[in-house]
Short mmCIF file of C-alpha atoms in Angstrom, two decimals:
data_model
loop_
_atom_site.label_atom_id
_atom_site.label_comp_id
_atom_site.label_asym_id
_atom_site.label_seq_id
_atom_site.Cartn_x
_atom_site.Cartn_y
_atom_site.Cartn_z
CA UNK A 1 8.41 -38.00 -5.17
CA UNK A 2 8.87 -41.59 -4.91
CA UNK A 3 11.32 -42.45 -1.83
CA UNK A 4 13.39 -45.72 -2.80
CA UNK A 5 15.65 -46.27 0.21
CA UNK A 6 15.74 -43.51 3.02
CA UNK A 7 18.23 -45.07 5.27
CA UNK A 8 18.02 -43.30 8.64
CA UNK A 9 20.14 -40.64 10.20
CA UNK A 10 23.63 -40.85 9.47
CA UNK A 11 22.48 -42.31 6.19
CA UNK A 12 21.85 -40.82 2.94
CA UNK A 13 18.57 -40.75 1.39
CA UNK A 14 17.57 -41.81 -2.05
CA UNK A 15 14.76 -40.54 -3.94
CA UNK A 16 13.38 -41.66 -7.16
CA UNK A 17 12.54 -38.41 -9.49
CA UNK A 18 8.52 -38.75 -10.23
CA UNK A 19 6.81 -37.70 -13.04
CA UNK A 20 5.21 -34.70 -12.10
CA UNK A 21 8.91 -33.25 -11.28
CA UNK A 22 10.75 -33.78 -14.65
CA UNK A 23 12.41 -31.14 -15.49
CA UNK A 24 12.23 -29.29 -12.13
CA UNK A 25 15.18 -27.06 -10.82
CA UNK A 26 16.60 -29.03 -7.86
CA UNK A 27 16.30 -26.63 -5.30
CA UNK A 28 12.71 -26.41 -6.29
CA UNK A 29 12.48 -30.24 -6.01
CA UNK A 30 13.44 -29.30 -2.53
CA UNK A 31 10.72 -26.13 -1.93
CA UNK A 32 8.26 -28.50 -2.70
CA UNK A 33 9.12 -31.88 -0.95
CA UNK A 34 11.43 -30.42 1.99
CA UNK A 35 10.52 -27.31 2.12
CA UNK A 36 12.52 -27.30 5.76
CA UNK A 37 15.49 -27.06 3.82
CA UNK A 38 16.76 -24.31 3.00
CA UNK A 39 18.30 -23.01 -0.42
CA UNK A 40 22.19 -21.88 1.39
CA UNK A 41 21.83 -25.83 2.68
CA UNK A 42 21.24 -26.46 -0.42
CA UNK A 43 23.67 -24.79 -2.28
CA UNK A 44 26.18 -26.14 0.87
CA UNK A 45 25.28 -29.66 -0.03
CA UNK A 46 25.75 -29.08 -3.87
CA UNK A 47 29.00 -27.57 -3.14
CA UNK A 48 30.87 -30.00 -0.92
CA UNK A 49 29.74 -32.63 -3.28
CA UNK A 50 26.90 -34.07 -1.15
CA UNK A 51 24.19 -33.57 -3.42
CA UNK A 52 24.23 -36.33 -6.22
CA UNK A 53 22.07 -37.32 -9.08
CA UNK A 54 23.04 -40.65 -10.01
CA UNK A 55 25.73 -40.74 -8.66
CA UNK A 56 27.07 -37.37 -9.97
CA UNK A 57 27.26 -34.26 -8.48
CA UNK A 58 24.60 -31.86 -9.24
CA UNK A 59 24.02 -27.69 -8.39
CA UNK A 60 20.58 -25.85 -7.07
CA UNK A 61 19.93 -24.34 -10.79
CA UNK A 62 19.88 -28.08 -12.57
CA UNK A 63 16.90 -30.01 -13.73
CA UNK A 64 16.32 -33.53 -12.66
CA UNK A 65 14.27 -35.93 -15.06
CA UNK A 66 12.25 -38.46 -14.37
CA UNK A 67 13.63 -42.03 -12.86
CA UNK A 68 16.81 -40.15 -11.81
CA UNK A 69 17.79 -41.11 -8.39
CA UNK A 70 18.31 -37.93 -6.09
CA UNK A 71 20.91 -38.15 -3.08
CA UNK A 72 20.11 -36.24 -0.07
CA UNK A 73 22.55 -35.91 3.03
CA UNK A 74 21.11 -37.11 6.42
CA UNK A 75 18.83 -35.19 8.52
CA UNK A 76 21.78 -34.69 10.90
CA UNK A 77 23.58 -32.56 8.43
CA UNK A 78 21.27 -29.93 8.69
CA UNK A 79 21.33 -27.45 11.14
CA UNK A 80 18.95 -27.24 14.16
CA UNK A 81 20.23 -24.23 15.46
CA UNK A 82 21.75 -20.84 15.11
CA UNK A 83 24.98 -20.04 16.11
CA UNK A 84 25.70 -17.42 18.47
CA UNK A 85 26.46 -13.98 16.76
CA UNK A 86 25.19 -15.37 13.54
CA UNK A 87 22.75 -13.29 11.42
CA UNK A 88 21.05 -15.91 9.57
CA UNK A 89 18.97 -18.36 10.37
CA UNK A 90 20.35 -22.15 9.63
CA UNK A 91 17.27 -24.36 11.36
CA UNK A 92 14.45 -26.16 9.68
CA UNK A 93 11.60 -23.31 8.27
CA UNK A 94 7.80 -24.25 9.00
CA UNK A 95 5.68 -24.82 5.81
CA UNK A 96 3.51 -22.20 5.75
CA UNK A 97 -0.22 -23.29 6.22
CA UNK A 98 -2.32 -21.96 2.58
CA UNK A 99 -5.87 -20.83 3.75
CA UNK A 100 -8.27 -22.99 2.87
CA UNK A 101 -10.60 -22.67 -0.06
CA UNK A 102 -14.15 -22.17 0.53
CA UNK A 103 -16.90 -24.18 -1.46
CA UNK A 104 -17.87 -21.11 -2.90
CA UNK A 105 -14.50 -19.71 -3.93
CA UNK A 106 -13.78 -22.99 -5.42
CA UNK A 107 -16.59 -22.61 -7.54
CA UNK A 108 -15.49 -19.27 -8.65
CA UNK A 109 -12.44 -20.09 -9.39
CA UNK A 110 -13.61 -23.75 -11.56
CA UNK A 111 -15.63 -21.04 -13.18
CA UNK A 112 -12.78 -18.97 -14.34
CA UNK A 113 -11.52 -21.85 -16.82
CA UNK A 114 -11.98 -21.33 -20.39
CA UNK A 115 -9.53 -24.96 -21.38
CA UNK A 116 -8.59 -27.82 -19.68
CA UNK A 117 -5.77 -30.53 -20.99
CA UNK A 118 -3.35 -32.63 -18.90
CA UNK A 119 -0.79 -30.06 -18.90
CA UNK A 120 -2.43 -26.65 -18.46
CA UNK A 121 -5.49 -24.32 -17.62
CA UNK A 122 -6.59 -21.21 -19.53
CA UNK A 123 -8.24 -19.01 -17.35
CA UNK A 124 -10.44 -16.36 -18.09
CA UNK A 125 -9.24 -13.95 -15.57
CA UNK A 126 -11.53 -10.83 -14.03
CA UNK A 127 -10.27 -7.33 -13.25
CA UNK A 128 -10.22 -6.94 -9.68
CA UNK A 129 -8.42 -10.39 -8.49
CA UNK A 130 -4.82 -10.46 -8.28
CA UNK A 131 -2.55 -12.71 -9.82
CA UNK A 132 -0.22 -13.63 -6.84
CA UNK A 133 -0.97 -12.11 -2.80
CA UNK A 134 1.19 -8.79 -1.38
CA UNK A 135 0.74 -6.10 0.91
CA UNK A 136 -2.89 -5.92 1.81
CA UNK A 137 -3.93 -8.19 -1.03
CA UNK A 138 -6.03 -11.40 0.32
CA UNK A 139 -7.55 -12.33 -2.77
CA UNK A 140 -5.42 -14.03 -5.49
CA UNK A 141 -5.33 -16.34 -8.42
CA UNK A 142 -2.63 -17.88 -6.27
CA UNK A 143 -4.73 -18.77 -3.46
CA UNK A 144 -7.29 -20.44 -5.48
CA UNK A 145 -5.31 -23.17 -7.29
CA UNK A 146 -6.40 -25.73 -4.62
CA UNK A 147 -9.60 -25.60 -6.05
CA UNK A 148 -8.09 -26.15 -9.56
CA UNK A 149 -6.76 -29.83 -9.03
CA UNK A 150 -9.33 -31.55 -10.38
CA UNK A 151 -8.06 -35.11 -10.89
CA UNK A 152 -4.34 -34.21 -10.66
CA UNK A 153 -2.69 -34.45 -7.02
CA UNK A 154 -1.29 -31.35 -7.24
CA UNK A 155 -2.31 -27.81 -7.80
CA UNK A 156 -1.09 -25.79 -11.25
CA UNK A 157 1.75 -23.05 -11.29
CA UNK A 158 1.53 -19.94 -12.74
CA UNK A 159 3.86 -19.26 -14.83
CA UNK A 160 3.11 -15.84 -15.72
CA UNK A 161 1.22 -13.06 -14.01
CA UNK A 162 -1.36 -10.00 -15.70
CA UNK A 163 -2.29 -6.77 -13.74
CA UNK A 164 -5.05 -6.88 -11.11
CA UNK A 165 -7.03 -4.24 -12.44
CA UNK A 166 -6.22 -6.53 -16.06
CA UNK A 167 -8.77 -8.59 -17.46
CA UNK A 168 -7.69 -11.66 -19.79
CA UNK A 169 -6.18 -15.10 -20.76
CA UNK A 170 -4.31 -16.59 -17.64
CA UNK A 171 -1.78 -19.69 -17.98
CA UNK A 172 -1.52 -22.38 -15.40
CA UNK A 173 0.88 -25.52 -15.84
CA UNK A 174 -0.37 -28.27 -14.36
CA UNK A 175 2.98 -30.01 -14.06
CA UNK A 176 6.35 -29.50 -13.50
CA UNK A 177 7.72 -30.20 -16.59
CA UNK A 178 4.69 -28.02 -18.18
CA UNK A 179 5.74 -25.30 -16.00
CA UNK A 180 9.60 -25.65 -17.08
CA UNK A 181 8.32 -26.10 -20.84
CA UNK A 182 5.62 -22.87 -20.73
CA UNK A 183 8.43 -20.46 -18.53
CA UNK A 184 10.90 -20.74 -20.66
CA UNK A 185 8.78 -19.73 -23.75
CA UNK A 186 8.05 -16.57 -21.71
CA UNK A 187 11.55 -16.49 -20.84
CA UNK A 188 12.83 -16.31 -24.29
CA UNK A 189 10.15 -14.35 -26.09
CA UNK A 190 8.64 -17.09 -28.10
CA UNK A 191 5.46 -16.62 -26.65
CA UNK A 192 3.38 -13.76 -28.43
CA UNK A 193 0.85 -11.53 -26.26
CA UNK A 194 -1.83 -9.69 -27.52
CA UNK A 195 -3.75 -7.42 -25.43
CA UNK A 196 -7.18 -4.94 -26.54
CA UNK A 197 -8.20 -2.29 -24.99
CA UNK A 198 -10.62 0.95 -25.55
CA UNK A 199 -8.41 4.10 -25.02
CA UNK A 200 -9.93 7.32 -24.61
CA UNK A 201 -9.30 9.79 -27.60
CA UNK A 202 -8.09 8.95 -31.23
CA UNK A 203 -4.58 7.88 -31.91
CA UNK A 204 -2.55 9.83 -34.39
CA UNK A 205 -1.43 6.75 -36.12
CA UNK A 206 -3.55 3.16 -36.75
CA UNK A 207 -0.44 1.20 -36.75
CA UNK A 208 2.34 2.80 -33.94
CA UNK A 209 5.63 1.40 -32.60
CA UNK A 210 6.36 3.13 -29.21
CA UNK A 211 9.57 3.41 -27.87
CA UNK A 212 9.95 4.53 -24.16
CA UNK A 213 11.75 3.57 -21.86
CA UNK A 214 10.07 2.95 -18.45
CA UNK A 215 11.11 3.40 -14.89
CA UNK A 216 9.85 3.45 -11.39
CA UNK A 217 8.02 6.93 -11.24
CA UNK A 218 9.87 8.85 -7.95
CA UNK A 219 8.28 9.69 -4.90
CA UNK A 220 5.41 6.40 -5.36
CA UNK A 221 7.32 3.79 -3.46
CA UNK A 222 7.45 1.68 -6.89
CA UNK A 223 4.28 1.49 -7.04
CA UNK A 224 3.55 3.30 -9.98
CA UNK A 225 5.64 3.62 -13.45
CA UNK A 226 6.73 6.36 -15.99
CA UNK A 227 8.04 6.96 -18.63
CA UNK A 228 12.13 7.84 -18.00
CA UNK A 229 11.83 11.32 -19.27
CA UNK A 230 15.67 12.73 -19.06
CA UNK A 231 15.77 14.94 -16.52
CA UNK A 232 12.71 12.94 -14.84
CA UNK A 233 14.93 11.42 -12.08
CA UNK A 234 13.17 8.29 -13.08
CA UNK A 235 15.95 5.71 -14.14
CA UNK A 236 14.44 3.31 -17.35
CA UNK A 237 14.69 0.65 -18.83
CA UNK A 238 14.20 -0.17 -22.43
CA UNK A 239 10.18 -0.59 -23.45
CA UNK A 240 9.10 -1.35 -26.50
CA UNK A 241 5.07 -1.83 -27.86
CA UNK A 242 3.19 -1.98 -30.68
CA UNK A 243 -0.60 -0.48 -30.73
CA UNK A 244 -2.83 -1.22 -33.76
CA UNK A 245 -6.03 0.35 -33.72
CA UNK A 246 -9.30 -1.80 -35.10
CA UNK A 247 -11.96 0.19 -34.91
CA UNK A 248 -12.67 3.97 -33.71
CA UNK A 249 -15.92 5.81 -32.58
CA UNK A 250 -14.74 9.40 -34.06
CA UNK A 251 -12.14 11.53 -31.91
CA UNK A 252 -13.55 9.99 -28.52
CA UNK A 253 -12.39 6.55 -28.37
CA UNK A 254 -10.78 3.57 -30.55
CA UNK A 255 -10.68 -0.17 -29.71
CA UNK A 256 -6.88 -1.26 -30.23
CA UNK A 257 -5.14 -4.34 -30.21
CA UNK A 258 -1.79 -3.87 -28.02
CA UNK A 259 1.11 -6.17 -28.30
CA UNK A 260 4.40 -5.50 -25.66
CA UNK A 261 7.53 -6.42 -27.23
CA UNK A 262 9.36 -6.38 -23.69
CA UNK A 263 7.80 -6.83 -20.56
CA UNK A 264 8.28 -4.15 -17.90
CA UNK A 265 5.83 -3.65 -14.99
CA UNK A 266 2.28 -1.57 -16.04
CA UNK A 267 4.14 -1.32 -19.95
CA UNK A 268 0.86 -0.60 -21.93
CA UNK A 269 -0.80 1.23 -19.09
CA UNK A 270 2.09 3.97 -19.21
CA UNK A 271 2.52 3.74 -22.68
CA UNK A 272 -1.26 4.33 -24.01
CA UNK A 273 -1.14 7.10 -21.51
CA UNK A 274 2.35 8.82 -22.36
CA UNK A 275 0.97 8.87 -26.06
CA UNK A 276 -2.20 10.77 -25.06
CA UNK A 277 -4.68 7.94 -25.14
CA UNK A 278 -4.97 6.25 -21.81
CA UNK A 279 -6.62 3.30 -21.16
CA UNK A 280 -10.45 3.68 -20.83
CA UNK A 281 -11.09 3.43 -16.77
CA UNK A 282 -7.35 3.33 -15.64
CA UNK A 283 -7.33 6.61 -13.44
CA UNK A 284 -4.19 5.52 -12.00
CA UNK A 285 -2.43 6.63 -15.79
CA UNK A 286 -4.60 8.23 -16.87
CA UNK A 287 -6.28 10.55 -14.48
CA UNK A 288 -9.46 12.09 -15.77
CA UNK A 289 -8.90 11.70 -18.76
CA UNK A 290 -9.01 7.81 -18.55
CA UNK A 291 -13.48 8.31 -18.26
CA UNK A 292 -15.57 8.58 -20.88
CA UNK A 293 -18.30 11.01 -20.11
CA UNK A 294 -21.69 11.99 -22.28
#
Protein backbone atom coordinates (compact mmCIF):
# COMPACT_ATOMS: atom_id res chain seq x y z
CA UNK A 1 0.00 0.00 0.00
CA UNK A 2 1.44 3.11 -1.20
CA UNK A 3 -0.44 6.24 0.49
CA UNK A 4 -0.44 9.23 -2.16
CA UNK A 5 -2.32 12.01 -0.37
CA UNK A 6 -4.03 11.20 3.09
CA UNK A 7 -5.52 14.51 3.77
CA UNK A 8 -6.52 14.59 7.46
CA UNK A 9 -9.82 14.15 9.17
CA UNK A 10 -12.63 15.48 7.40
CA UNK A 11 -10.65 14.61 4.32
CA UNK A 12 -10.62 11.69 2.16
CA UNK A 13 -7.75 9.51 1.80
CA UNK A 14 -6.09 8.33 -1.33
CA UNK A 15 -4.20 5.26 -1.71
CA UNK A 16 -2.19 4.06 -4.56
CA UNK A 17 -2.98 0.10 -5.20
CA UNK A 18 0.68 -1.70 -4.78
CA UNK A 19 1.81 -4.54 -6.38
CA UNK A 20 1.56 -7.13 -3.99
CA UNK A 21 -2.41 -6.29 -3.85
CA UNK A 22 -3.45 -6.63 -7.56
CA UNK A 23 -6.17 -8.36 -7.85
CA UNK A 24 -7.22 -8.33 -4.16
CA UNK A 25 -10.99 -8.20 -3.07
CA UNK A 26 -11.41 -4.69 -1.59
CA UNK A 27 -12.59 -5.51 1.63
CA UNK A 28 -9.56 -7.68 1.90
CA UNK A 29 -7.41 -4.67 0.84
CA UNK A 30 -8.98 -3.39 3.97
CA UNK A 31 -8.34 -6.74 6.45
CA UNK A 32 -4.97 -6.31 5.64
CA UNK A 33 -4.08 -2.51 5.72
CA UNK A 34 -7.04 -1.30 8.16
CA UNK A 35 -7.87 -4.05 9.66
CA UNK A 36 -9.86 -1.52 12.29
CA UNK A 37 -12.38 -1.33 9.79
CA UNK A 38 -14.81 -3.30 9.67
CA UNK A 39 -16.54 -5.22 6.65
CA UNK A 40 -20.58 -3.61 7.51
CA UNK A 41 -18.33 -0.09 7.33
CA UNK A 42 -17.26 -1.28 4.54
CA UNK A 43 -20.05 -2.39 2.77
CA UNK A 44 -21.74 1.19 4.33
CA UNK A 45 -19.09 3.12 2.54
CA UNK A 46 -19.50 1.10 -0.79
CA UNK A 47 -23.10 1.66 -0.56
CA UNK A 48 -23.61 5.37 -0.03
CA UNK A 49 -21.11 5.85 -2.73
CA UNK A 50 -18.11 6.73 -0.52
CA UNK A 51 -15.88 4.13 -1.55
CA UNK A 52 -14.27 5.01 -5.03
CA UNK A 53 -11.71 3.54 -7.28
CA UNK A 54 -10.74 6.10 -9.58
CA UNK A 55 -13.09 7.96 -9.22
CA UNK A 56 -15.88 5.31 -9.56
CA UNK A 57 -17.76 3.66 -7.18
CA UNK A 58 -16.67 0.30 -6.20
CA UNK A 59 -18.39 -2.80 -3.78
CA UNK A 60 -16.50 -5.10 -0.92
CA UNK A 61 -16.45 -8.26 -3.48
CA UNK A 62 -14.34 -6.20 -6.38
CA UNK A 63 -10.71 -6.50 -7.22
CA UNK A 64 -8.48 -3.53 -7.37
CA UNK A 65 -5.31 -3.64 -9.75
CA UNK A 66 -2.33 -2.22 -9.44
CA UNK A 67 -1.79 1.84 -9.81
CA UNK A 68 -5.54 2.22 -9.14
CA UNK A 69 -6.15 4.96 -6.75
CA UNK A 70 -8.41 3.77 -3.73
CA UNK A 71 -10.75 6.44 -1.92
CA UNK A 72 -11.28 6.00 1.67
CA UNK A 73 -13.76 8.22 3.81
CA UNK A 74 -12.18 10.09 6.81
CA UNK A 75 -11.38 8.58 10.02
CA UNK A 76 -14.34 10.56 11.43
CA UNK A 77 -16.79 8.54 9.48
CA UNK A 78 -16.19 5.61 11.34
CA UNK A 79 -17.71 4.84 14.39
CA UNK A 80 -16.02 5.05 17.84
CA UNK A 81 -18.76 3.86 19.69
CA UNK A 82 -21.78 1.71 20.15
CA UNK A 83 -25.03 2.94 20.37
CA UNK A 84 -27.17 2.30 23.18
CA UNK A 85 -29.47 -0.84 22.68
CA UNK A 86 -27.43 -1.78 19.71
CA UNK A 87 -26.26 -5.43 19.30
CA UNK A 88 -23.31 -4.97 17.23
CA UNK A 89 -20.33 -3.59 17.67
CA UNK A 90 -19.49 -0.39 15.25
CA UNK A 91 -15.86 0.80 16.89
CA UNK A 92 -12.40 0.22 15.61
CA UNK A 93 -11.33 -3.87 16.22
CA UNK A 94 -7.65 -4.44 17.66
CA UNK A 95 -5.31 -6.36 15.26
CA UNK A 96 -4.81 -9.36 16.79
CA UNK A 97 -1.10 -9.90 17.93
CA UNK A 98 0.28 -13.51 15.81
CA UNK A 99 2.64 -15.37 18.31
CA UNK A 100 5.87 -15.13 17.46
CA UNK A 101 7.92 -17.72 15.67
CA UNK A 102 10.65 -19.36 17.42
CA UNK A 103 14.18 -19.89 15.76
CA UNK A 104 13.53 -23.36 15.88
CA UNK A 105 10.01 -23.47 14.48
CA UNK A 106 11.21 -21.30 11.76
CA UNK A 107 13.57 -23.78 10.86
CA UNK A 108 10.99 -26.41 10.75
CA UNK A 109 8.87 -24.81 8.89
CA UNK A 110 11.92 -23.46 6.01
CA UNK A 111 12.37 -27.18 6.15
CA UNK A 112 8.96 -28.10 5.02
CA UNK A 113 9.56 -26.47 1.41
CA UNK A 114 9.96 -28.71 -1.42
CA UNK A 115 9.81 -25.29 -4.33
CA UNK A 116 10.36 -21.88 -4.13
CA UNK A 117 9.45 -19.16 -7.10
CA UNK A 118 8.32 -15.54 -6.73
CA UNK A 119 4.80 -16.44 -6.56
CA UNK A 120 4.41 -19.58 -4.46
CA UNK A 121 5.75 -22.32 -1.97
CA UNK A 122 5.23 -26.09 -2.22
CA UNK A 123 5.33 -27.50 0.99
CA UNK A 124 5.90 -30.85 1.94
CA UNK A 125 3.45 -31.05 4.69
CA UNK A 126 3.67 -33.76 7.85
CA UNK A 127 0.73 -35.58 9.42
CA UNK A 128 0.21 -34.21 12.71
CA UNK A 129 0.37 -30.21 11.98
CA UNK A 130 -2.69 -28.51 11.08
CA UNK A 131 -3.35 -26.50 8.24
CA UNK A 132 -5.09 -23.42 9.84
CA UNK A 133 -5.54 -23.06 14.20
CA UNK A 134 -9.20 -24.06 16.00
CA UNK A 135 -10.38 -25.29 19.13
CA UNK A 136 -7.45 -26.57 21.07
CA UNK A 137 -5.17 -26.57 18.05
CA UNK A 138 -1.82 -24.35 18.70
CA UNK A 139 0.19 -25.70 16.10
CA UNK A 140 -0.55 -24.72 12.44
CA UNK A 141 0.79 -24.23 8.99
CA UNK A 142 -0.88 -20.88 9.54
CA UNK A 143 1.16 -19.80 12.33
CA UNK A 144 4.36 -20.53 10.70
CA UNK A 145 4.21 -18.39 7.53
CA UNK A 146 6.26 -15.64 9.29
CA UNK A 147 9.04 -17.77 9.02
CA UNK A 148 8.30 -18.31 5.27
CA UNK A 149 9.02 -14.64 4.02
CA UNK A 150 12.20 -15.02 2.97
CA UNK A 151 13.00 -11.94 0.86
CA UNK A 152 9.34 -10.94 0.29
CA UNK A 153 7.78 -8.37 2.94
CA UNK A 154 5.00 -10.28 3.44
CA UNK A 155 4.09 -13.73 4.51
CA UNK A 156 2.27 -16.37 1.83
CA UNK A 157 -1.56 -17.30 1.94
CA UNK A 158 -2.87 -20.47 1.84
CA UNK A 159 -5.05 -20.96 -0.46
CA UNK A 160 -6.11 -24.36 0.21
CA UNK A 161 -6.06 -26.54 3.28
CA UNK A 162 -5.31 -30.80 3.66
CA UNK A 163 -6.33 -32.81 6.83
CA UNK A 164 -4.12 -32.70 9.93
CA UNK A 165 -3.69 -36.21 10.29
CA UNK A 166 -2.93 -35.74 6.03
CA UNK A 167 0.42 -35.88 4.80
CA UNK A 168 1.26 -34.11 1.31
CA UNK A 169 1.82 -31.23 -1.23
CA UNK A 170 0.76 -27.84 0.45
CA UNK A 171 0.22 -24.50 -1.72
CA UNK A 172 1.19 -21.11 -0.48
CA UNK A 173 0.81 -17.84 -2.72
CA UNK A 174 3.17 -15.56 -2.02
CA UNK A 175 1.19 -12.63 -3.39
CA UNK A 176 -1.99 -11.32 -3.70
CA UNK A 177 -2.56 -11.61 -7.10
CA UNK A 178 -0.98 -15.34 -6.82
CA UNK A 179 -3.45 -16.00 -4.22
CA UNK A 180 -6.48 -14.57 -6.44
CA UNK A 181 -4.87 -16.50 -9.56
CA UNK A 182 -4.24 -20.12 -7.50
CA UNK A 183 -8.05 -19.77 -5.51
CA UNK A 184 -9.85 -19.48 -8.24
CA UNK A 185 -8.33 -22.59 -9.98
CA UNK A 186 -9.49 -24.42 -6.82
CA UNK A 187 -12.59 -22.58 -7.06
CA UNK A 188 -13.50 -23.76 -10.43
CA UNK A 189 -12.09 -27.26 -10.52
CA UNK A 190 -9.23 -26.70 -12.83
CA UNK A 191 -6.87 -27.77 -10.44
CA UNK A 192 -6.44 -31.70 -10.37
CA UNK A 193 -5.60 -33.52 -6.89
CA UNK A 194 -4.16 -36.68 -6.55
CA UNK A 195 -3.86 -38.30 -3.31
CA UNK A 196 -2.13 -42.22 -2.39
CA UNK A 197 -2.75 -44.00 0.24
CA UNK A 198 -2.31 -47.82 1.63
CA UNK A 199 -5.86 -49.07 2.58
CA UNK A 200 -6.26 -52.04 4.54
CA UNK A 201 -7.84 -55.07 2.60
CA UNK A 202 -8.16 -55.57 -1.27
CA UNK A 203 -10.55 -53.54 -3.30
CA UNK A 204 -13.10 -55.32 -5.39
CA UNK A 205 -12.33 -53.24 -8.36
CA UNK A 206 -8.62 -51.66 -9.58
CA UNK A 207 -10.26 -48.80 -11.21
CA UNK A 208 -13.68 -47.56 -8.98
CA UNK A 209 -15.86 -44.44 -9.27
CA UNK A 210 -17.64 -43.92 -5.87
CA UNK A 211 -20.62 -42.13 -5.53
CA UNK A 212 -21.81 -41.14 -1.96
CA UNK A 213 -23.03 -38.56 -0.80
CA UNK A 214 -21.53 -37.23 2.49
CA UNK A 215 -22.93 -35.49 5.49
CA UNK A 216 -22.14 -34.46 8.98
CA UNK A 217 -22.39 -37.88 10.91
CA UNK A 218 -25.21 -37.08 13.96
CA UNK A 219 -24.52 -37.01 17.43
CA UNK A 220 -20.33 -35.89 16.69
CA UNK A 221 -20.77 -32.16 16.86
CA UNK A 222 -19.52 -32.05 13.03
CA UNK A 223 -16.71 -33.33 13.77
CA UNK A 224 -16.80 -36.40 12.04
CA UNK A 225 -18.48 -37.35 8.47
CA UNK A 226 -20.63 -40.18 6.88
CA UNK A 227 -21.86 -41.29 4.38
CA UNK A 228 -25.85 -39.94 4.03
CA UNK A 229 -27.30 -43.36 4.25
CA UNK A 230 -31.31 -42.71 3.80
CA UNK A 231 -32.73 -43.22 6.82
CA UNK A 232 -29.21 -42.20 8.49
CA UNK A 233 -30.54 -38.80 9.73
CA UNK A 234 -27.35 -37.57 8.24
CA UNK A 235 -28.31 -34.87 5.55
CA UNK A 236 -25.54 -35.13 2.29
CA UNK A 237 -24.26 -33.64 -0.04
CA UNK A 238 -23.14 -34.86 -3.38
CA UNK A 239 -19.42 -36.73 -3.24
CA UNK A 240 -17.87 -38.01 -5.89
CA UNK A 241 -14.09 -39.99 -6.08
CA UNK A 242 -12.18 -41.98 -8.07
CA UNK A 243 -9.72 -44.79 -6.44
CA UNK A 244 -7.21 -46.57 -8.73
CA UNK A 245 -5.29 -49.14 -7.18
CA UNK A 246 -1.29 -49.51 -8.20
CA UNK A 247 -0.06 -52.11 -6.52
CA UNK A 248 -1.50 -54.79 -3.89
CA UNK A 249 0.25 -57.11 -1.27
CA UNK A 250 -2.50 -60.07 -1.64
CA UNK A 251 -5.99 -59.62 0.25
CA UNK A 252 -4.25 -57.47 3.12
CA UNK A 253 -3.47 -54.23 1.68
CA UNK A 254 -3.14 -52.22 -1.80
CA UNK A 255 -1.36 -48.89 -2.44
CA UNK A 256 -4.00 -46.65 -4.41
CA UNK A 257 -3.90 -43.50 -6.02
CA UNK A 258 -7.17 -41.42 -4.91
CA UNK A 259 -8.43 -38.52 -6.85
CA UNK A 260 -11.79 -36.41 -5.25
CA UNK A 261 -13.86 -35.08 -7.90
CA UNK A 262 -15.71 -32.70 -5.29
CA UNK A 263 -14.39 -31.57 -2.22
CA UNK A 264 -16.38 -32.22 0.95
CA UNK A 265 -14.77 -32.33 4.43
CA UNK A 266 -12.74 -35.95 5.30
CA UNK A 267 -14.16 -37.14 1.39
CA UNK A 268 -11.58 -40.02 0.87
CA UNK A 269 -11.33 -40.85 4.53
CA UNK A 270 -15.20 -41.80 4.55
CA UNK A 271 -15.17 -43.03 1.27
CA UNK A 272 -12.15 -45.72 1.42
CA UNK A 273 -13.87 -46.67 4.60
CA UNK A 274 -17.68 -46.91 3.43
CA UNK A 275 -16.24 -49.24 0.59
CA UNK A 276 -14.60 -51.61 3.09
CA UNK A 277 -11.02 -50.52 2.74
CA UNK A 278 -10.15 -47.79 5.17
CA UNK A 279 -7.26 -45.91 5.17
CA UNK A 280 -4.22 -47.69 6.73
CA UNK A 281 -3.85 -45.91 10.42
CA UNK A 282 -7.08 -43.71 10.28
CA UNK A 283 -8.96 -45.23 13.40
CA UNK A 284 -11.19 -42.38 13.35
CA UNK A 285 -12.97 -44.23 9.88
CA UNK A 286 -11.86 -46.90 10.14
CA UNK A 287 -11.81 -48.32 13.59
CA UNK A 288 -9.80 -51.48 13.94
CA UNK A 289 -9.84 -52.32 10.99
CA UNK A 290 -7.75 -49.24 9.81
CA UNK A 291 -4.22 -51.42 11.58
CA UNK A 292 -2.38 -53.73 9.98
CA UNK A 293 -1.36 -56.43 12.34
CA UNK A 294 1.19 -59.64 11.78
Amino acid sequence: MTATSERGVGMSREFTVAADDDGIRVDRWFKRHMADVSFNQVSRWARTGQLRVNGARVGPGDRLVEGQVLRVPPAEAMPVAVAAGEGARLGPRPERARREVSAEEADFAQGLVIHKSKHALVLNKPPGLATQGGTKTTEHVDGLLDALQFEMTTRPKLVHRLDKDTSGVLLLARTSKAAAFFGKCFATRETRKLYWAVVAGGPKLDDAFIDLPIGKQPGTGGEKMAVAEPGSGAEGQIAKSRFRVIDRAADRAAFVEMQPMTGRTHQLRVHAAATGTPIVGDGKYGGAEAFLTG
